[in-house]
Short mmCIF file of C-alpha atoms in Angstrom, two decimals:
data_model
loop_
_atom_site.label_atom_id
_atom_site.label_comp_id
_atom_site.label_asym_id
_atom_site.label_seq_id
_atom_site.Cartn_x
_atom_site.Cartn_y
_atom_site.Cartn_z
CA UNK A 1 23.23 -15.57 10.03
CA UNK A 2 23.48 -18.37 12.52
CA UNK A 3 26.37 -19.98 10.56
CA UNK A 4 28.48 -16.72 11.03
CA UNK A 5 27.64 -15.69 14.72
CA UNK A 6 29.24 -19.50 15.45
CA UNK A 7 32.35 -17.97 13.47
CA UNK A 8 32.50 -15.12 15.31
CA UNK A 9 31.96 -16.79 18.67
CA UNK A 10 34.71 -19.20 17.50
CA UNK A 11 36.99 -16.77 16.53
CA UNK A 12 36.25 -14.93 19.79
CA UNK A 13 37.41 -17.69 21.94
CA UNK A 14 40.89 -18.49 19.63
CA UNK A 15 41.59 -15.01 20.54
CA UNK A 16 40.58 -15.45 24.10
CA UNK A 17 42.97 -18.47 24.09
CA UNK A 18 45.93 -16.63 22.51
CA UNK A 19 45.96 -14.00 24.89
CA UNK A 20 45.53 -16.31 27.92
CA UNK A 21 48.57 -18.35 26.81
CA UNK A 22 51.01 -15.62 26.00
CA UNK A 23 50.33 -16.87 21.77
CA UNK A 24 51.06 -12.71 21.31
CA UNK A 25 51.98 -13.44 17.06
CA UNK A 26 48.92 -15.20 16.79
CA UNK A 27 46.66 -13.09 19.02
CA UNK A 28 47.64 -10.22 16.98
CA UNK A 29 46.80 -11.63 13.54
CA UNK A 30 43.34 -12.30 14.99
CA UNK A 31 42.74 -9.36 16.71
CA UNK A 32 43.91 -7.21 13.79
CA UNK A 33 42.20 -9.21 11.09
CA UNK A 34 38.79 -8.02 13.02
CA UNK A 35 37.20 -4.67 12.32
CA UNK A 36 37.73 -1.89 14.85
CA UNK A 37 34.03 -1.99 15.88
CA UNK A 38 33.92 -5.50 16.52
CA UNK A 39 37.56 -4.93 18.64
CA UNK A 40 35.68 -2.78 20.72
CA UNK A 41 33.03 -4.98 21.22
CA UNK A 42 35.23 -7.74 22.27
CA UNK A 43 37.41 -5.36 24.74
CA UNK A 44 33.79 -4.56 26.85
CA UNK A 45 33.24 -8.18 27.52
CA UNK A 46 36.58 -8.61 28.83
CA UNK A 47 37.63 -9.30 32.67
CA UNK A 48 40.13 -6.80 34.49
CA UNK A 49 42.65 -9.68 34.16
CA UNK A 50 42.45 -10.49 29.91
CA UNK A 51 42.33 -7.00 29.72
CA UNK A 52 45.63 -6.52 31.41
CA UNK A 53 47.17 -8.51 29.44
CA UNK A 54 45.37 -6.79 26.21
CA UNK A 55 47.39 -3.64 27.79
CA UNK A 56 50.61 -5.57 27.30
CA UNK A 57 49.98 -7.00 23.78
CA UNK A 58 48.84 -3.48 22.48
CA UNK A 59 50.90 -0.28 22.35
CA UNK A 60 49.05 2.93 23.14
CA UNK A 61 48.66 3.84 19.47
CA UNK A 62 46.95 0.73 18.59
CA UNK A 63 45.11 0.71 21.89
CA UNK A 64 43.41 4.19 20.77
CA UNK A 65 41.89 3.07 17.68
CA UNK A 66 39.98 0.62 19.91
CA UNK A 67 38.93 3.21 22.29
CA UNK A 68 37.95 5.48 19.57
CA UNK A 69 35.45 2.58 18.91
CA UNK A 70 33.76 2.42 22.21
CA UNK A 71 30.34 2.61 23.57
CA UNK A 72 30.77 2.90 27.08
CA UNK A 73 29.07 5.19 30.17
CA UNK A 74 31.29 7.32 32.23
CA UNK A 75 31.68 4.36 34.80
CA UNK A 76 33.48 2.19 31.91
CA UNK A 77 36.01 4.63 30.60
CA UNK A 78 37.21 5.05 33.99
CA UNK A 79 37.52 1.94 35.13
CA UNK A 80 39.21 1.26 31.69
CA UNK A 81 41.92 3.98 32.50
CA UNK A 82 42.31 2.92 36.00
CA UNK A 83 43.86 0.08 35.22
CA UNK A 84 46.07 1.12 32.25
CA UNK A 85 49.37 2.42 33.85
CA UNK A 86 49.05 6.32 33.54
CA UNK A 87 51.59 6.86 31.17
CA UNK A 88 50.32 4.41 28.94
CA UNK A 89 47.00 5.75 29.23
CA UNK A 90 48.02 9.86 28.45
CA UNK A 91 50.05 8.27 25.33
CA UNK A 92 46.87 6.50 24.42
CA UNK A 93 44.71 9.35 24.21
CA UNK A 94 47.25 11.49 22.92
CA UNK A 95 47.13 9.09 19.67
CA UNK A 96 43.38 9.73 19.08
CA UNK A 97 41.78 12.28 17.54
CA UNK A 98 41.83 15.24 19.36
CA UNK A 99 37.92 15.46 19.49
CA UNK A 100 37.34 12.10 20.74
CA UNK A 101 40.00 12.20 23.54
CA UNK A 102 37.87 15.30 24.34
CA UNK A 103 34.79 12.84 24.31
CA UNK A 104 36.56 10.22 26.96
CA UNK A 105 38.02 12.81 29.35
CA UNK A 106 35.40 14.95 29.29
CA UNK A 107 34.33 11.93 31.27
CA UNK A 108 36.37 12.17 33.95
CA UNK A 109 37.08 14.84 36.79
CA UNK A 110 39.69 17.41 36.48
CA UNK A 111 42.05 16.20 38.71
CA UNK A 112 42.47 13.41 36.40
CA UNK A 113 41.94 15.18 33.18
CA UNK A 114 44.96 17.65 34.24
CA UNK A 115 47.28 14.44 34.98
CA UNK A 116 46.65 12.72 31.76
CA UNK A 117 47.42 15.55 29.85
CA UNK A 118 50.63 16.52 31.83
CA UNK A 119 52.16 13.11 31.21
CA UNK A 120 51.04 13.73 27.31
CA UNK A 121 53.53 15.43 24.78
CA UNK A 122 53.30 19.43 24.71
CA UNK A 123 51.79 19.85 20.93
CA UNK A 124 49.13 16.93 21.63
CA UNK A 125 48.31 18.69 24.78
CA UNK A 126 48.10 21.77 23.88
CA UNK A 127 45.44 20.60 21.03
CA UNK A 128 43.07 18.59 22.98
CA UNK A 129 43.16 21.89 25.71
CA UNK A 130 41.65 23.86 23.57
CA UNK A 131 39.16 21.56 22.73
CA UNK A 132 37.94 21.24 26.35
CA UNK A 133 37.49 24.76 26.94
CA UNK A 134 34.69 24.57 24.62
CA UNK A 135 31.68 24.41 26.00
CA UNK A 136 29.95 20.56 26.29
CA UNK A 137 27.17 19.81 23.64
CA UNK A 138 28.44 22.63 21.42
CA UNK A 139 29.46 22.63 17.47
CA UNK A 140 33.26 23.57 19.32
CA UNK A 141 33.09 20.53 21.74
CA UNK A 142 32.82 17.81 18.94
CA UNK A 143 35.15 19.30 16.50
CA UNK A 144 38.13 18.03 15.20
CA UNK A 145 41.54 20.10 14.46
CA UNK A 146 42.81 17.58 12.55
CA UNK A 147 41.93 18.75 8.96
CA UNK A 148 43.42 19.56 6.02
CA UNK A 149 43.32 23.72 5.12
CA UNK A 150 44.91 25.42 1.92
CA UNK A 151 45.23 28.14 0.36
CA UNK A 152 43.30 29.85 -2.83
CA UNK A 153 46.61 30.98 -4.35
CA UNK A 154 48.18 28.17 -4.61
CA UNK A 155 47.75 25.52 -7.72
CA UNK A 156 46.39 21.82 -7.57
CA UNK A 157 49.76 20.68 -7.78
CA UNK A 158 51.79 21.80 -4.39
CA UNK A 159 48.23 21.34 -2.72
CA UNK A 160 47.65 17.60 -3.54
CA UNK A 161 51.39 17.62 -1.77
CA UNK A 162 50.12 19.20 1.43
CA UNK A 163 47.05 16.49 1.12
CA UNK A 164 49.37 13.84 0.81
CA UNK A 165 51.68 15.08 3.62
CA UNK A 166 48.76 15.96 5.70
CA UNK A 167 46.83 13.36 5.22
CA UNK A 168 47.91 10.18 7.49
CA UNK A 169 46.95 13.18 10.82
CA UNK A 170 43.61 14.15 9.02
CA UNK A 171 40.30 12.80 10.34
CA UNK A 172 38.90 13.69 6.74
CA UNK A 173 40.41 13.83 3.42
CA UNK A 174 37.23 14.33 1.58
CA UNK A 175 36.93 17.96 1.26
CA UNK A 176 40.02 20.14 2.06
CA UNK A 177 39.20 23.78 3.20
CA UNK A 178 40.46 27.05 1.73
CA UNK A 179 41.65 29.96 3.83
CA UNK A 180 43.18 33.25 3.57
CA UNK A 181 46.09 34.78 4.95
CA UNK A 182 43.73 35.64 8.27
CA UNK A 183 43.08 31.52 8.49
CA UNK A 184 39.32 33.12 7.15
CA UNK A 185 37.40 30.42 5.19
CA UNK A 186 36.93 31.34 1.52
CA UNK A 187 35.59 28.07 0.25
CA UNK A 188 36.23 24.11 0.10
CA UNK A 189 37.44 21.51 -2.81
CA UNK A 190 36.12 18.56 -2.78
CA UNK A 191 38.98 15.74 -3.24
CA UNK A 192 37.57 14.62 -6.69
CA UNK A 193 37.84 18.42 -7.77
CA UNK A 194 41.72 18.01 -7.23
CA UNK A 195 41.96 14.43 -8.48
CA UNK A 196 40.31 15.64 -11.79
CA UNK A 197 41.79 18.94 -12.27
CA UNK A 198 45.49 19.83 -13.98
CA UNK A 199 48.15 20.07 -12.06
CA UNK A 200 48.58 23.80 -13.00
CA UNK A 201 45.47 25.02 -12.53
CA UNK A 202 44.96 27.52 -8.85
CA UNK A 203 42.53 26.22 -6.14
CA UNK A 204 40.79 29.70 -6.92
CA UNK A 205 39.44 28.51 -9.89
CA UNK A 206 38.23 25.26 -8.86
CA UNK A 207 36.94 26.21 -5.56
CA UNK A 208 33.48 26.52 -4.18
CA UNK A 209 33.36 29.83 -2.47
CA UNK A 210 29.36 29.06 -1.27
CA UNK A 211 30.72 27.48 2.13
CA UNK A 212 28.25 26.89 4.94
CA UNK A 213 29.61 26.57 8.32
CA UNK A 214 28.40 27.17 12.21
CA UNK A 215 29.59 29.45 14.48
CA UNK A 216 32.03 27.35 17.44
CA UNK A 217 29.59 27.79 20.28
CA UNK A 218 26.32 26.98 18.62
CA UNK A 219 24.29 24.16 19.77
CA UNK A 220 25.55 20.66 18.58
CA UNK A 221 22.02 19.67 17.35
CA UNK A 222 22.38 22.93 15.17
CA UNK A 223 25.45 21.41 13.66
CA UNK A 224 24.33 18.05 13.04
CA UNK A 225 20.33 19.11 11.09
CA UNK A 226 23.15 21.21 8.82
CA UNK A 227 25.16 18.31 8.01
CA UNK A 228 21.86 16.26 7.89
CA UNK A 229 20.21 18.99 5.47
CA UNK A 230 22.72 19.14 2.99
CA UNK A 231 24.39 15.51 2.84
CA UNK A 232 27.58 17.10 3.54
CA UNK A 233 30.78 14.34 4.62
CA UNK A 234 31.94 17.57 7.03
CA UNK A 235 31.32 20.62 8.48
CA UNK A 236 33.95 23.73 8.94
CA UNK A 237 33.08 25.50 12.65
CA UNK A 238 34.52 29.11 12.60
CA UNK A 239 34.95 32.17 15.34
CA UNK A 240 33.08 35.12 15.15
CA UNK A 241 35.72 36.64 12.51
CA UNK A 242 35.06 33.61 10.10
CA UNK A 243 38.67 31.77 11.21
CA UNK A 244 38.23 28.78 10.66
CA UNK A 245 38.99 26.68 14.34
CA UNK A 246 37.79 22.65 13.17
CA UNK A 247 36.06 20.64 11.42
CA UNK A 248 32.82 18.20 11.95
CA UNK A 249 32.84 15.18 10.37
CA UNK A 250 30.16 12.99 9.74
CA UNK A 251 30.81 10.15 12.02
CA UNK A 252 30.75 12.35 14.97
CA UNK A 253 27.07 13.76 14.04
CA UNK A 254 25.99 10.07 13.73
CA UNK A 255 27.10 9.85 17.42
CA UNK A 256 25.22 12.82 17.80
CA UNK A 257 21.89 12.00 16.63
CA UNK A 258 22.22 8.83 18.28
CA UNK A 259 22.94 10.41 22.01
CA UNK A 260 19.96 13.05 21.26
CA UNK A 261 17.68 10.51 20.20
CA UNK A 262 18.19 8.52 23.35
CA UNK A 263 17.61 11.68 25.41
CA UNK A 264 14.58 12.84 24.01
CA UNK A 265 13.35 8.93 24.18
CA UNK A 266 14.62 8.85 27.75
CA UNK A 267 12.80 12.41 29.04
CA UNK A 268 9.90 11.08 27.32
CA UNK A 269 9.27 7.72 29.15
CA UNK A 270 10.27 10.61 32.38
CA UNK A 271 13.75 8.45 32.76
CA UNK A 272 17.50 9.70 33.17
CA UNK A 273 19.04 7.54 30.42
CA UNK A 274 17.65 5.05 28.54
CA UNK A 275 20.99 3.18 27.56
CA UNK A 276 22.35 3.46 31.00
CA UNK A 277 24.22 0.33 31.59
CA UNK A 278 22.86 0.12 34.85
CA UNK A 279 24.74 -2.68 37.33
CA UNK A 280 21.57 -3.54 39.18
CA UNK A 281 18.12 -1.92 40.27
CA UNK A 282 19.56 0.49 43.36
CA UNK A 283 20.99 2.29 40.29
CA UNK A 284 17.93 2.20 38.29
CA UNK A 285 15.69 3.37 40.79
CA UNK A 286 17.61 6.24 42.11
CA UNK A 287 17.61 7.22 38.28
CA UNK A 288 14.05 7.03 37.88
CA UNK A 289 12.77 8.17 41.36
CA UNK A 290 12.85 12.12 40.99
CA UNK A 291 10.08 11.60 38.26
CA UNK A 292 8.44 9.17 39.63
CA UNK A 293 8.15 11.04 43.11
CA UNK A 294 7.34 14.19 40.77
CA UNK A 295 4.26 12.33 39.29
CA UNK A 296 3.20 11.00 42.86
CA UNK A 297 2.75 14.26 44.05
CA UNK A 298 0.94 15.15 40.61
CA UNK A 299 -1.05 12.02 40.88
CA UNK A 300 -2.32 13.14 44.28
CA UNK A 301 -3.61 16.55 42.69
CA UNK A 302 -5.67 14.64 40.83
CA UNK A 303 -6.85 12.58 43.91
CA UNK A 304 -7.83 15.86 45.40
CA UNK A 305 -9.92 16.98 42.47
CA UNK A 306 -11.81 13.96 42.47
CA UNK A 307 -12.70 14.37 46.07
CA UNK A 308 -13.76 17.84 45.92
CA UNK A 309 -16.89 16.07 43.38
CA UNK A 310 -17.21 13.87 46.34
CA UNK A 311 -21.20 15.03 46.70
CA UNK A 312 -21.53 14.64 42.45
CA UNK A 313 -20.33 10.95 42.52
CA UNK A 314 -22.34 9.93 45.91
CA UNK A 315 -25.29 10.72 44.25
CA UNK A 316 -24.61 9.60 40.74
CA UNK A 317 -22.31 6.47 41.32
CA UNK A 318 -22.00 5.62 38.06
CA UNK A 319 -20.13 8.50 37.00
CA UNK A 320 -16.97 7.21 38.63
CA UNK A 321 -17.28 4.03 35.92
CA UNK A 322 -15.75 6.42 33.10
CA UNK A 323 -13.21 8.55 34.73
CA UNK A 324 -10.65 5.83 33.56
CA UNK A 325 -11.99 5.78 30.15
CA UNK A 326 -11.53 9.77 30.00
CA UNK A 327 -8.77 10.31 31.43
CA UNK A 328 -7.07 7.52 29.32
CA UNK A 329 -8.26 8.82 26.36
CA UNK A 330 -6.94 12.25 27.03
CA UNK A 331 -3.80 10.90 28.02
CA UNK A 332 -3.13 9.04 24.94
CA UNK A 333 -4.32 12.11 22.61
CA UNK A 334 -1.82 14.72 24.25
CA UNK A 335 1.07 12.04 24.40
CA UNK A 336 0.61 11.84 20.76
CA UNK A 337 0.50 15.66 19.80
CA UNK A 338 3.16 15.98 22.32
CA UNK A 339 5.19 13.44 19.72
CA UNK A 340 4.22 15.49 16.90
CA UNK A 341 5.45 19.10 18.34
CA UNK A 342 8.82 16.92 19.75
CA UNK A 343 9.65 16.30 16.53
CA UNK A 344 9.06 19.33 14.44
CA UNK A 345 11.26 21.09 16.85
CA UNK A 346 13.64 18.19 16.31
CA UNK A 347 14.00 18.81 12.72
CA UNK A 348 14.40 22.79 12.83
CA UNK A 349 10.64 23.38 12.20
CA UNK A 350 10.06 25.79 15.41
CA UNK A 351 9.47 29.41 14.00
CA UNK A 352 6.32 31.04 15.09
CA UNK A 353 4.20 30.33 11.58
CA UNK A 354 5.02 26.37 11.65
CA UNK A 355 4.20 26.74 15.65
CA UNK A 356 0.76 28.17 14.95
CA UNK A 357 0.33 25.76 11.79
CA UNK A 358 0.80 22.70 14.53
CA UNK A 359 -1.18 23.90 16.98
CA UNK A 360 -4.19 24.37 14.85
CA UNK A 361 -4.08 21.13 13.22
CA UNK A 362 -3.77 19.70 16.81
CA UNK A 363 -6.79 21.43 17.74
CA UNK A 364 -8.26 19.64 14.72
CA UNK A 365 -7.19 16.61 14.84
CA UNK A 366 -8.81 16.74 18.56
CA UNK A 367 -12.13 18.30 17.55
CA UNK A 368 -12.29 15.42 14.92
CA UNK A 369 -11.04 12.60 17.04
CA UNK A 370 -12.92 13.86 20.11
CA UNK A 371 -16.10 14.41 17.89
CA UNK A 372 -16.25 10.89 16.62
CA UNK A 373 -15.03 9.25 19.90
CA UNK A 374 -17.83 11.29 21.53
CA UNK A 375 -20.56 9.89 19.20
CA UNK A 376 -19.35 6.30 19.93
CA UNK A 377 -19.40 6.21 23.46
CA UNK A 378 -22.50 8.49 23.67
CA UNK A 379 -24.28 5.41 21.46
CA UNK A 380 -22.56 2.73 23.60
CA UNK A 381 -23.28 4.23 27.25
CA UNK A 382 -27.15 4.96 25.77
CA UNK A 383 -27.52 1.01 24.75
CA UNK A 384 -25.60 0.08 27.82
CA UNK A 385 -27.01 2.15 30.76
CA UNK A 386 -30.34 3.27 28.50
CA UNK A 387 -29.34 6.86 30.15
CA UNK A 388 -29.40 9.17 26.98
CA UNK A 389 -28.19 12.37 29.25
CA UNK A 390 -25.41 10.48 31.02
CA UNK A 391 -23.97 9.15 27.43
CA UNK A 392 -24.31 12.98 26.19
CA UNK A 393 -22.17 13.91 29.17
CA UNK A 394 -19.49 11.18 28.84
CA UNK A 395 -19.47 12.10 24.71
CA UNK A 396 -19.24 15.58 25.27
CA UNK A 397 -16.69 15.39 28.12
CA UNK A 398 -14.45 13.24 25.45
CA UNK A 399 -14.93 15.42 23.14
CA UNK A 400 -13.98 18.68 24.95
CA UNK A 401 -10.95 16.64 26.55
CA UNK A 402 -9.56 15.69 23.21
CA UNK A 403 -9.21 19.41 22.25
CA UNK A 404 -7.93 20.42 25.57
CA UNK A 405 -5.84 17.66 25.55
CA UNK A 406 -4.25 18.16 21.65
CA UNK A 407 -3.76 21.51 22.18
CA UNK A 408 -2.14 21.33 25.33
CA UNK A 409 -0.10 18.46 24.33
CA UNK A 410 1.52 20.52 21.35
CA UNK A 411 2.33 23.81 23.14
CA UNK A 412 3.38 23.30 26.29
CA UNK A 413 7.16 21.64 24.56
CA UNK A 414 6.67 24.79 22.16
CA UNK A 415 6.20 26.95 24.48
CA UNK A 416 9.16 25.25 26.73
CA UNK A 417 11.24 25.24 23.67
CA UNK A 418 10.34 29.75 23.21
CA UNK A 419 12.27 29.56 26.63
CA UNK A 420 15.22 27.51 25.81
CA UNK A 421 13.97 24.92 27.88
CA UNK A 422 14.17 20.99 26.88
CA UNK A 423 10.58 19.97 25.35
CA UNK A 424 11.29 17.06 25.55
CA UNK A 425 11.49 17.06 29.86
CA UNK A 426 7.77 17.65 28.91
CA UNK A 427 7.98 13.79 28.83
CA UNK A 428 5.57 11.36 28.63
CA UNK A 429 4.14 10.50 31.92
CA UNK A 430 3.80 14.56 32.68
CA UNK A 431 1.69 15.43 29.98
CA UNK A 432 -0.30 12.56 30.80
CA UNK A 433 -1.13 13.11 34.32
CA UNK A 434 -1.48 17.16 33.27
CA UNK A 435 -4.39 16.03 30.94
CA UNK A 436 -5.70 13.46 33.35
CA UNK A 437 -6.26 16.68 36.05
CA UNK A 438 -7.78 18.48 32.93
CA UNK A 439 -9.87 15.83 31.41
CA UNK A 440 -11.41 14.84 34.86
CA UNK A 441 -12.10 18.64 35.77
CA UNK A 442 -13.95 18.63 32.85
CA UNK A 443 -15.75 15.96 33.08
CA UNK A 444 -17.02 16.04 36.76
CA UNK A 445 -17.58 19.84 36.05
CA UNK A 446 -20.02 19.11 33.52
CA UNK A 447 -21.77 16.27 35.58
CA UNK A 448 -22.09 18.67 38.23
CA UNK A 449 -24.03 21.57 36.16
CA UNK A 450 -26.23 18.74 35.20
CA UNK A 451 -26.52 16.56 38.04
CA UNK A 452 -30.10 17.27 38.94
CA UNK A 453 -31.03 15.51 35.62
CA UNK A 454 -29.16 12.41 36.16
CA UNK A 455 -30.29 9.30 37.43
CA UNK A 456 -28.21 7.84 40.37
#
């Protein structure tokens, strides 16, 4: 492993030094000898000045493939495109596919979207258009139009033409789509179907007519647990009338999964973006401050609540020992059911018998977690205090927290999720300080109904 990251830091600076020296036959064998990925890669760690001269080595066709490869935030791409001449620029993203030239200028405003695309070539245009009028984070907004459609009538013969024809412009050769005269979808044939069958014989015959496909404006997570569920390479998206509009294709829902993932992670630890790229910690912190200043405010709720027991914990200090220990505990058991009810909903399982099947095993799992937990620490503050009462009140406050807390901790994202909200903006540090206020009200409740038999 060590021996081939000196290669490839080796090989990094020969290219460095090729470009820097105007050594353009030898950059390019180099730099086209390496993967796309790994092009990418090498393009981000560039300065403005290598890259351009990268601009000048490149042509906009060869300069897409590498763009198509990039994982970079909004701030990137456009410094990226600022300093590619504009015409060089619209030819570049005219030369990728349609649906990720959607992805980069969907970065950008629309006074530069519109210029990039007036400077690009009518038919390429027109294409990536009507790809941004889709809405963002739908099945229609990460579709491709380059595919390959036939039709049921015709035979294997004249379609393995149009394949072959077609092809070199199609993100996907792997299954090729069958339509009617109304561009409906009647079924798919998968390229070994063709390769296998006579030349003679009609796609209708060799055709699966069992196609599954989403609607254009579902939701993009919708898309990508279909393609997930049933292994398939790509995914036709149709209009209300069954037309069929584009194609997914597997890469794209990797991408997908990825970016979800990373928001779900994010809203859970109650940050903007995880991955953000951030240039220094003014950036960071005005990312993170709305939550942060949200749990402040939540933080001095609890505050509050405490003081209102004011009178219960001057005359039984020791109470005040195990408000950490409770609230922690509380904290920790919600977080946990709140991962639980994230991902079921994650993975489609969100109808109302699966809801009610995880909230009663979360009120379970807290009755038998709490129950246990309550034992221990009622033996441990007995031995350590030799207060039997005040170790029944810390046991039994753990216990009723840990059911609180479960339960709460799996419905309020189900709940959110009945309302087309986000669960997952029930994040982390929320549901914590939610079952801290809980936990805590329970607790000092309880030591106040019995705070005549406690010793201070």
């Amino acid at each position: 492993m060590a021996e081939l990251k000196k290669m490839d830091e080796l090989e990094e600076e020969l290219l460095l030094t090729a470009l820097r020296e105007d050594q353009m036959d030898s950059f390019r064998d180099l730099f086209f000898n390496r993967h796309s990925y790994d092009q990418g890669k090498w393009f981000v760690k560039l300065e403005p000045e290598d890259r351009a001269l990268l601009y000048r080595y490149l042509s906009p066709e060869e300069m897409a493939a590498i763009f198509e490869n990039l994982d970079a935030d909004e701030e990137e791409v456009e410094t990226y495109l600022s300093e590619m001449d504009s015409t060089y620029a619209a030819h570049m993203l005219a030369q990728m596919y349609a649906d990720d030239a959607v992805d980069v200028l969907n970065e950008l405003d629309q006074g530069q979207v519109a210029g990039y695309l007036t400077l690009m070539e009518e038919e390429a245009a027109k294409e990536i258009r009507e790809l941004l009028h889709y809405k963002e984070f739908t099945a229609g907004s990460i579709m491709t139009t380059e595919f390959v459609a036939i039709h049921a009538h015709q035979t294997v013969k004249s379609a393995m033409q149009i394949l072959k024809t077609e092809a070199p412009n199609a993100e996907t050769i792997y299954y090729t789509f069958v339509i009617d005269e109304d561009r409906r979808l009647a079924g798919v044939v998968s390229l070994r179907d063709l390769i296998i069958a006579d030349d003679d014989t009609m796609i209708s015959e060799i055709m699966n007519e069992r196609v599954y496909s989403v609607l254009v404006s579902v939701d993009q997570e919708e898309a990508a647990r279909k393609i997930r569920d049933y292994n398939f390479l790509a995914l036709p998206v149709v209009d209300i009338h069954d037309r069929l509009l584009g194609i997914i294709t597997i890469d794209d829902i990797v991408d997908v999964i990825d970016e979800e993932a990373s928001d779900d992670y994010s809203k859970l630890a109650g940050i903007s973006d995880a991955d953000s790229s951030d240039k220094g910690p003014f950036s960071a912190a005005k990312k993170r401050l709305p939550w942060l200043i949200i749990l402040l405010f939540l933080g001095m709720l609890t505050a509050s609540l405490i003081g209102r027991f004011e009178k219960t914990l001057d005359q039984v200090a020791i109470l005040s020992v195990f408000i950490p220990l409770i609230a922690g505990m509380a904290g920790n058991t919600g977080t946990q059911a709140l991962a639980v009810a994230i991902r079921r909903i994650a993975i489609g399982e969100d109808d109302k018998e699966t809801s009610l099947k995880i909230l009663s095993r979360e009120a379970g799992t807290g009755l038998i977690a709490g129950t246990i937990c309550g034992i221990l620490v009622t033996g441990i503050v007995f031995a350590w205090k030799g207060d039997l009462l005040l170790g029944l009140l810390v046991g039994t406050a753990i216990l009723c927290s840990l059911i609180v807390a479960a339960v709460a901790g799996a419905m309020v994202p189900l709940i959110m999720h009945r309302f087309k909200i986000d669960p997952a903006v029930a994040s982390g540090p929320f549901i914590t300080t939610i079952n801290d206020i809980i936990s805590i009200l329970i607790y000092l409740g309880l030591a106040s109904l019995f705070i005549q038999n406690l010793h201070s």
